[in-house]
Amino acid sequence: MKGWKSNINETHFVVAILMVWLSSCVLVRAQLTPDFYATTCPNLFTIVRREVKRALVNEMRIASALVRLHFHDCFVNGCDGSVLLDGNDGEKFSNANLNSARGFEVVDTIKRSLESACSGVVSCADILAIAARDTVLLSGGPLWRVPLGRRDGRVSNQTEANNRLPSPFMNIDQIIQKFTDVGLDTTDVVALSGAHTIGFARCSTFSQRLFNFSDTGAPDKNIDTEMLADLQRFCPPNGDENKMTALDRNSTDLFDNHYFQNLLNLKGLLLSDQALVSNGSVASTTKSLVESYSRDSKLFFSDFVNSMIKMGNIRVLTGTDGEIRKDCRVVN
Ligand code: HEM
Ligand SMILES: *[C@@H]1O[C@H](CO)[C@@H](O)[C@H](O)[C@H]1NC(C)=O
Ligand SMILES: *[C@@H]1O[C@H](CO)[C@@H](O)[C@H](O)[C@H]1NC(C)=O
Ligand SMILES: *[C@@H]1O[C@H](CO)[C@@H](O)[C@H](O)[C@H]1NC(C)=O
Ligand SMILES: *[C@@H]1O[C@H](CO)[C@@H](O)[C@H](O)[C@H]1NC(C)=O
């Protein structure tokens, strides 16, 4: 009888432990929250907004750079600030980032201001997420509440960056694969590609389309004639491949849905942009999304926000994992 009773107690105990364990798993999975720093760094949003505004007054293009940094952070080892770490074997020197990723000085400035307001509290990964939101907003895009509470990683892996980030030379299936690899879907591909409504790209990222595309001896047929002539002048063979031109030629600094209108007019700059409306079974899904977004900027904005929040959740470090970096360029 005694043994039986204590067995029950033991069972209760085990069940209780299991429940605590299960609920802590649920907590870890859903830990990001917009008011994470409400008491520990109450002026966080004011400070980030002020520094981003200053940076934009100085150079409007910094907006696009900051949005892209958050994307490149999240796709490689999750959103853990790893793209910000200095070091020759780090992500900064990967194919997609070398001579391309920018905005690191702005992140440094934001971090310095935050360290003097609330030292050792706000992660670099969260700074990237807030700065991306602020630059979208200040460029005319949507406002949303950014889930927070990410912690910073200690590793920046160049090989991983080369493996994980999509390249502008990929076809639509390959691009979608890179997104599914990190838990995102086809809608996310199209909505997030809409970030190319701001910012610039170098000749090296699209010049393969201009003269001898896929060894056909002719340019890519899916480029508007006038735009093609213009780009051929801008990026001649053996010219400076680092020259930059607008991803959205209609409204470069404005976050709007012209990117999608451009695609339907064969005015996508990158092969990977135009691929969203190419022919094929997968592309019929992406194409109908492009058509919807091109007609309905409210729909684009709300899908973009959803996808940014999803992207911002990729493999985040929370709780006691990782650290809060003091300097975004080096681990503590
Ligand atoms: C779908 C796959 C994607 C590919 C293949 C791609 C590729 C590229 C390339 C090649 C550039 C030009 C870089 C240079 O020449 O230095 C670029 C710029 C940019 N990308 Fe993407 N991208 C993709 C998705 C995204 C996503 C998901 C975002 C953000 C949510 C994004 C945001 C940007 C921004 C804002 C710029 C302009 C950067 C600047 O002006 O400095 N891209 N992208
Ligand atoms: C970087 O990632 C690759 C796989 O992409 C892995 O083989 C390697 O061990 C990683 N390096 C570090 C330092 O974590
Ligand atoms: C296009 O490139 C291919 C492969 O490099 C080459 O054989 C061909 O001669 C080129 N065509 C033209 C017109 O330059
Ligand atoms: C931008 O797009 C709008 C709407 O489609 C169009 O009226 C305008 O002419 C375009 N501007 C440029 C510079 O292409
Ligand atoms: C797709 O296919 C249609 C019909 O075959 C053709 O008219 C159109 O030019 C193609 N579009 C692209 C982007 O390849």
XYZ file of C-alpha atoms and ligand atoms in Angstrom:
431
model
C 0.000 0.000 0.000
C 2.752 2.377 0.992
C 4.763 1.458 -2.058
C 1.740 1.977 -4.297
C 1.106 5.432 -2.816
C 4.650 6.604 -3.234
C 4.487 5.300 -6.780
C 1.611 7.657 -7.425
C 3.585 10.488 -5.906
C 6.508 9.568 -8.088
C 4.249 9.556 -11.130
C 2.904 12.960 -10.176
C 6.433 14.184 -9.737
C 7.508 12.896 -13.132
C 4.410 14.370 -14.776
C 5.074 17.706 -13.071
C 8.685 17.721 -14.238
C 7.559 16.806 -17.744
C 5.093 19.686 -17.759
C 7.679 22.191 -16.564
C 10.053 20.897 -19.231
C 7.398 21.069 -21.943
C 6.292 24.575 -20.996
C 9.898 25.755 -20.961
C 10.251 24.373 -24.494
C 7.192 26.334 -25.544
C 8.635 29.450 -23.880
C 11.966 29.067 -25.639
C 10.210 28.744 -28.974
C 8.010 31.777 -28.496
C 10.246 33.999 -26.462
C 10.632 37.042 -28.695
C 8.340 39.851 -27.649
C 8.098 43.524 -28.714
C 8.372 44.856 -25.145
C 11.359 42.724 -24.181
C 13.402 45.841 -23.249
C 10.504 47.906 -21.832
C 12.039 48.114 -18.372
C 15.706 47.414 -19.107
C 16.124 49.961 -21.932
C 13.024 52.171 -22.130
C 14.524 54.608 -24.661
C 15.620 51.874 -27.060
C 13.253 52.747 -29.911
C 13.848 56.501 -29.626
C 17.597 56.012 -29.749
C 17.607 53.638 -32.724
C 15.151 55.821 -34.653
C 17.260 58.933 -33.975
C 20.491 57.288 -35.168
C 18.863 55.749 -38.262
C 17.361 59.130 -39.186
C 20.748 60.804 -38.851
C 22.332 58.168 -41.057
C 19.626 58.592 -43.714
C 20.029 62.367 -43.785
C 23.693 61.763 -44.380
C 23.095 59.125 -47.083
C 19.654 57.863 -48.108
C 21.087 54.635 -49.476
C 22.045 53.480 -46.009
C 18.395 52.444 -45.641
C 18.678 49.611 -48.120
C 22.007 48.539 -46.660
C 20.489 48.078 -43.199
C 17.493 46.069 -44.414
C 19.829 43.777 -46.293
C 22.096 43.270 -43.256
C 19.195 41.879 -41.221
C 18.377 39.458 -44.078
C 22.002 38.339 -44.411
C 22.231 37.930 -40.645
C 19.108 35.779 -40.345
C 19.856 33.402 -43.238
C 23.250 32.449 -41.799
C 23.195 30.749 -38.383
C 19.936 32.481 -37.548
C 19.422 36.117 -36.514
C 22.365 36.283 -34.118
C 24.344 39.309 -35.276
C 26.967 37.012 -36.818
C 27.165 39.110 -39.996
C 28.544 41.984 -37.902
C 31.601 40.144 -36.566
C 34.968 41.228 -37.989
C 37.552 38.667 -39.104
C 38.912 37.434 -42.414
C 37.133 34.091 -42.223
C 33.808 35.651 -41.226
C 30.589 36.281 -43.149
C 31.694 39.758 -44.218
C 34.095 38.106 -46.667
C 31.555 35.729 -48.199
C 30.539 36.038 -51.873
C 27.323 37.912 -51.147
C 28.837 40.368 -48.650
C 32.349 41.172 -49.864
C 32.488 44.685 -51.390
C 28.743 44.720 -51.019
C 27.336 44.615 -47.481
C 27.388 48.049 -45.888
C 25.977 49.932 -42.925
C 28.335 48.518 -40.285
C 29.348 52.011 -39.082
C 25.700 52.913 -38.511
C 25.235 49.779 -36.403
C 28.348 50.763 -34.421
C 26.903 54.221 -33.784
C 23.555 52.815 -32.656
C 25.324 50.341 -30.391
C 27.475 53.076 -28.803
C 24.402 55.198 -28.041
C 22.626 52.204 -26.550
C 25.635 51.226 -24.468
C 25.685 54.673 -22.892
C 21.935 54.606 -22.235
C 21.650 50.996 -21.006
C 24.960 49.205 -20.951
C 25.178 45.501 -21.837
C 21.456 45.103 -22.413
C 20.498 45.256 -26.111
C 21.827 42.610 -28.505
C 23.355 43.462 -31.877
C 20.937 41.007 -33.503
C 17.998 43.017 -32.131
C 19.580 46.287 -33.271
C 19.609 44.904 -36.828
C 15.937 43.925 -36.594
C 14.863 47.357 -35.305
C 17.093 49.265 -37.729
C 15.639 47.270 -40.644
C 12.107 48.148 -39.526
C 12.977 51.828 -39.061
C 14.598 52.171 -42.457
C 11.631 50.539 -44.185
C 9.296 52.919 -42.352
C 11.412 56.006 -43.063
C 11.527 55.016 -46.745
C 7.731 55.126 -46.953
C 7.025 51.494 -46.082
C 4.905 49.884 -43.352
C 5.333 50.135 -39.582
C 5.284 47.041 -37.393
C 6.157 45.985 -33.857
C 9.438 44.087 -33.890
C 9.608 40.958 -31.710
C 12.750 41.224 -29.556
C 14.922 39.274 -27.158
C 17.483 37.790 -29.545
C 20.975 37.185 -28.182
C 24.235 37.412 -30.091
C 26.134 34.425 -31.437
C 29.861 33.886 -31.079
C 30.613 32.437 -34.531
C 30.682 34.031 -37.965
C 31.057 31.330 -40.595
C 32.022 32.351 -44.143
C 31.353 28.887 -45.599
C 27.874 28.936 -44.116
C 27.238 32.372 -45.648
C 28.320 31.076 -49.060
C 26.055 28.046 -48.662
C 22.978 29.743 -47.257
C 22.539 33.052 -49.052
C 20.723 33.058 -52.389
C 22.688 34.349 -55.382
C 21.361 36.567 -58.178
C 22.381 33.922 -60.728
C 20.040 31.283 -59.362
C 16.824 30.188 -61.001
C 13.509 30.337 -59.181
C 13.665 26.750 -57.875
C 17.112 27.302 -56.382
C 16.004 30.567 -54.750
C 12.929 28.947 -53.239
C 15.154 26.133 -51.937
C 17.367 28.630 -50.057
C 14.262 30.020 -48.380
C 12.788 26.595 -47.522
C 16.172 25.664 -46.031
C 15.564 28.296 -43.336
C 11.852 27.564 -42.887
C 10.421 30.231 -45.193
C 7.967 29.621 -48.033
C 7.203 30.838 -51.542
C 5.107 33.777 -50.339
C 8.064 34.872 -48.214
C 10.313 34.694 -51.295
C 8.094 37.060 -53.258
C 7.150 39.416 -50.420
C 10.732 39.780 -49.154
C 12.130 40.223 -52.666
C 10.007 43.369 -52.594
C 12.816 44.869 -50.462
C 14.471 45.435 -53.846
C 12.126 48.398 -54.157
C 15.004 50.325 -52.559
C 18.757 50.171 -53.021
C 21.361 49.414 -55.629
C 23.231 46.597 -57.330
C 26.636 46.404 -58.997
C 27.097 45.613 -62.694
C 28.730 42.339 -61.669
C 25.403 41.103 -60.300
C 23.424 41.436 -63.568
C 25.847 42.105 -66.472
C 25.684 38.431 -67.504
C 22.214 39.251 -68.878
C 23.316 42.096 -71.129
C 25.348 40.725 -74.066
C 25.918 36.989 -74.165
C 23.318 35.500 -71.845
C 23.817 31.780 -71.071
C 26.170 31.535 -74.062
C 23.332 32.323 -76.469
C 25.350 35.117 -78.063
C 22.429 37.458 -77.326
C 21.069 39.403 -74.327
C 18.413 37.986 -72.011
C 15.104 38.270 -73.875
C 13.274 39.110 -70.686
C 14.595 42.667 -70.388
C 12.688 45.715 -71.575
C 14.431 47.046 -74.727
C 14.976 50.578 -73.497
C 16.275 49.436 -70.141
C 18.567 46.923 -71.844
C 20.144 49.609 -74.042
C 20.604 51.812 -71.012
C 22.225 49.041 -68.952
C 24.479 48.009 -71.863
C 25.841 51.575 -71.958
C 26.187 51.641 -68.177
C 27.939 48.250 -67.884
C 29.957 47.749 -71.096
C 32.063 44.571 -71.565
C 35.332 44.894 -69.652
C 34.001 47.975 -67.881
C 33.954 48.697 -64.159
C 31.860 45.876 -62.692
C 31.551 47.717 -59.357
C 29.449 50.566 -60.736
C 25.993 50.622 -59.186
C 22.526 51.212 -60.498
C 19.054 51.188 -58.931
C 17.239 47.911 -58.322
C 13.949 49.819 -58.764
C 14.536 52.388 -61.486
C 11.118 53.916 -60.954
C 11.465 55.086 -57.344
C 14.842 54.150 -55.918
C 14.563 55.569 -52.402
C 10.865 54.911 -51.928
C 9.551 51.730 -50.348
C 6.546 51.022 -52.588
C 5.224 48.273 -54.886
C 6.859 49.555 -58.105
C 9.340 46.690 -57.891
C 6.483 44.327 -58.762
C 5.123 46.574 -61.508
C 8.633 46.627 -62.965
C 8.795 42.830 -63.082
C 5.577 42.675 -65.094
C 7.117 45.201 -67.521
C 10.336 43.133 -67.842
C 12.198 45.783 -65.849
C 13.603 43.563 -63.127
C 17.320 44.217 -62.709
C 18.628 40.901 -61.396
C 17.990 37.579 -63.093
C 16.625 36.410 -59.723
C 14.158 39.336 -59.693
C 12.828 38.693 -63.182
C 12.703 34.958 -62.395
C 9.701 35.605 -60.140
C 7.599 36.041 -63.280
C 9.377 33.551 -65.530
C 7.500 30.631 -67.058
C 7.270 27.301 -65.269
C 5.111 25.534 -62.714
C 6.638 27.080 -59.562
C 6.798 30.457 -61.215
C 3.072 30.467 -61.804
C 2.647 30.796 -58.025
C 5.249 33.531 -57.695
C 3.874 35.302 -60.753
C 0.358 35.502 -59.374
C 1.750 36.934 -56.121
C 3.741 39.498 -58.118
C 0.535 40.457 -59.932
C -1.370 40.834 -56.666
C 1.349 42.953 -55.041
C 1.688 45.121 -58.141
C -2.024 45.963 -57.922
C -2.394 46.154 -54.156
C 0.360 47.814 -52.151
C -1.558 47.271 -48.882
C -1.422 43.533 -49.489
C 2.302 43.780 -50.289
C 2.935 45.744 -47.093
C 1.056 43.314 -44.852
C 2.669 40.235 -46.427
C 6.065 41.934 -46.227
C 5.597 42.593 -42.504
C 4.531 38.975 -41.872
C 7.540 37.672 -43.752
C 9.972 40.048 -42.022
C 8.721 38.817 -38.644
C 9.062 35.192 -39.796
C 12.558 35.870 -41.098
C 13.425 37.622 -37.826
C 12.557 34.428 -35.960
C 14.982 32.147 -37.789
C 16.959 30.112 -35.235
C 17.184 32.904 -32.681
C 19.252 32.532 -29.512
C 17.264 33.346 -26.374
C 17.389 32.903 -22.612
C 20.965 32.256 -21.556
C 22.215 31.120 -24.999
C 24.785 33.321 -26.694
C 25.623 36.701 -25.204
C 24.917 40.427 -25.372
C 27.896 41.742 -27.274
C 29.476 44.973 -26.037
C 30.915 45.749 -29.460
C 28.999 44.358 -32.437
C 32.256 43.603 -34.285
C 33.803 41.273 -31.673
C 32.614 38.608 -29.265
C 32.924 39.563 -25.579
C 15.516 36.369 -53.244
C 16.823 36.260 -53.207
C 17.717 37.463 -53.211
C 18.789 37.654 -54.018
C 19.331 36.681 -55.040
C 19.320 38.952 -53.717
C 20.434 39.493 -54.306
C 20.853 40.792 -54.173
C 21.956 41.387 -54.881
C 22.865 40.674 -55.861
C 22.021 42.679 -54.516
C 23.042 43.723 -55.016
C 24.275 43.676 -54.133
C 25.471 44.393 -54.741
O 25.566 44.539 -55.958
O 26.353 44.793 -53.954
C 20.972 42.915 -53.571
C 20.721 44.108 -52.954
C 19.771 44.287 -51.991
N 19.002 43.303 -51.417
Fe 18.722 41.452 -52.114
N 18.567 39.525 -52.741
C 17.582 38.653 -52.399
C 16.644 38.834 -51.407
C 16.604 39.928 -50.569
C 15.839 40.010 -49.360
C 15.016 38.865 -48.784
C 16.041 41.253 -48.843
C 15.507 41.866 -47.587
C 14.396 41.532 -46.999
C 16.922 41.950 -49.751
C 17.325 43.245 -49.615
C 18.208 43.880 -50.471
C 18.450 45.302 -50.442
C 17.743 46.314 -49.566
C 19.450 45.559 -51.398
C 20.125 46.903 -51.716
C 21.383 46.995 -50.889
C 22.113 48.312 -51.029
O 21.640 49.236 -51.691
O 23.187 48.405 -50.425
N 17.267 41.103 -50.770
N 20.285 41.747 -53.362
C 31.306 26.450 -40.747
O 30.281 25.777 -41.418
C 30.719 24.598 -42.091
C 29.526 24.020 -42.824
O 28.969 24.947 -43.677
C 31.267 23.618 -41.089
O 31.768 22.488 -41.769
C 32.372 24.270 -40.281
O 32.788 23.417 -39.257
C 31.905 25.580 -39.673
N 33.012 26.270 -39.031
C 32.928 26.764 -37.807
C 34.136 27.504 -37.311
O 31.946 26.645 -37.105
C 29.114 33.683 -76.015
O 29.835 32.935 -75.050
C 30.237 31.658 -75.524
C 30.894 30.917 -74.370
O 31.798 31.743 -73.700
C 31.162 31.808 -76.714
O 31.515 30.541 -77.222
C 30.446 32.599 -77.803
O 31.326 32.844 -78.883
C 29.936 33.908 -77.260
N 29.133 34.574 -78.266
C 29.298 35.855 -78.611
C 28.417 36.386 -79.677
O 30.126 36.565 -78.052
C 6.846 54.890 -62.273
O 5.650 54.157 -62.243
C 4.493 54.945 -62.413
C 3.285 54.067 -62.192
O 3.358 52.904 -62.943
C 4.541 55.574 -63.796
O 3.420 56.398 -63.985
C 5.818 56.409 -63.922
O 5.939 56.899 -65.240
C 7.043 55.587 -63.600
N 8.213 56.442 -63.539
C 9.388 56.108 -64.071
C 10.503 57.093 -63.888
O 9.566 55.057 -64.678
C 6.003 32.827 -71.080
O 5.313 32.079 -72.035
C 4.464 32.855 -72.847
C 3.629 31.921 -73.711
O 4.412 30.837 -74.146
C 5.309 33.835 -73.653
O 4.472 34.642 -74.459
C 6.076 34.738 -72.681
O 6.945 35.581 -73.371
C 6.875 33.908 -71.694
N 7.366 34.796 -70.659
C 8.577 34.685 -70.143
C 8.902 35.669 -69.054
O 9.393 33.854 -70.480
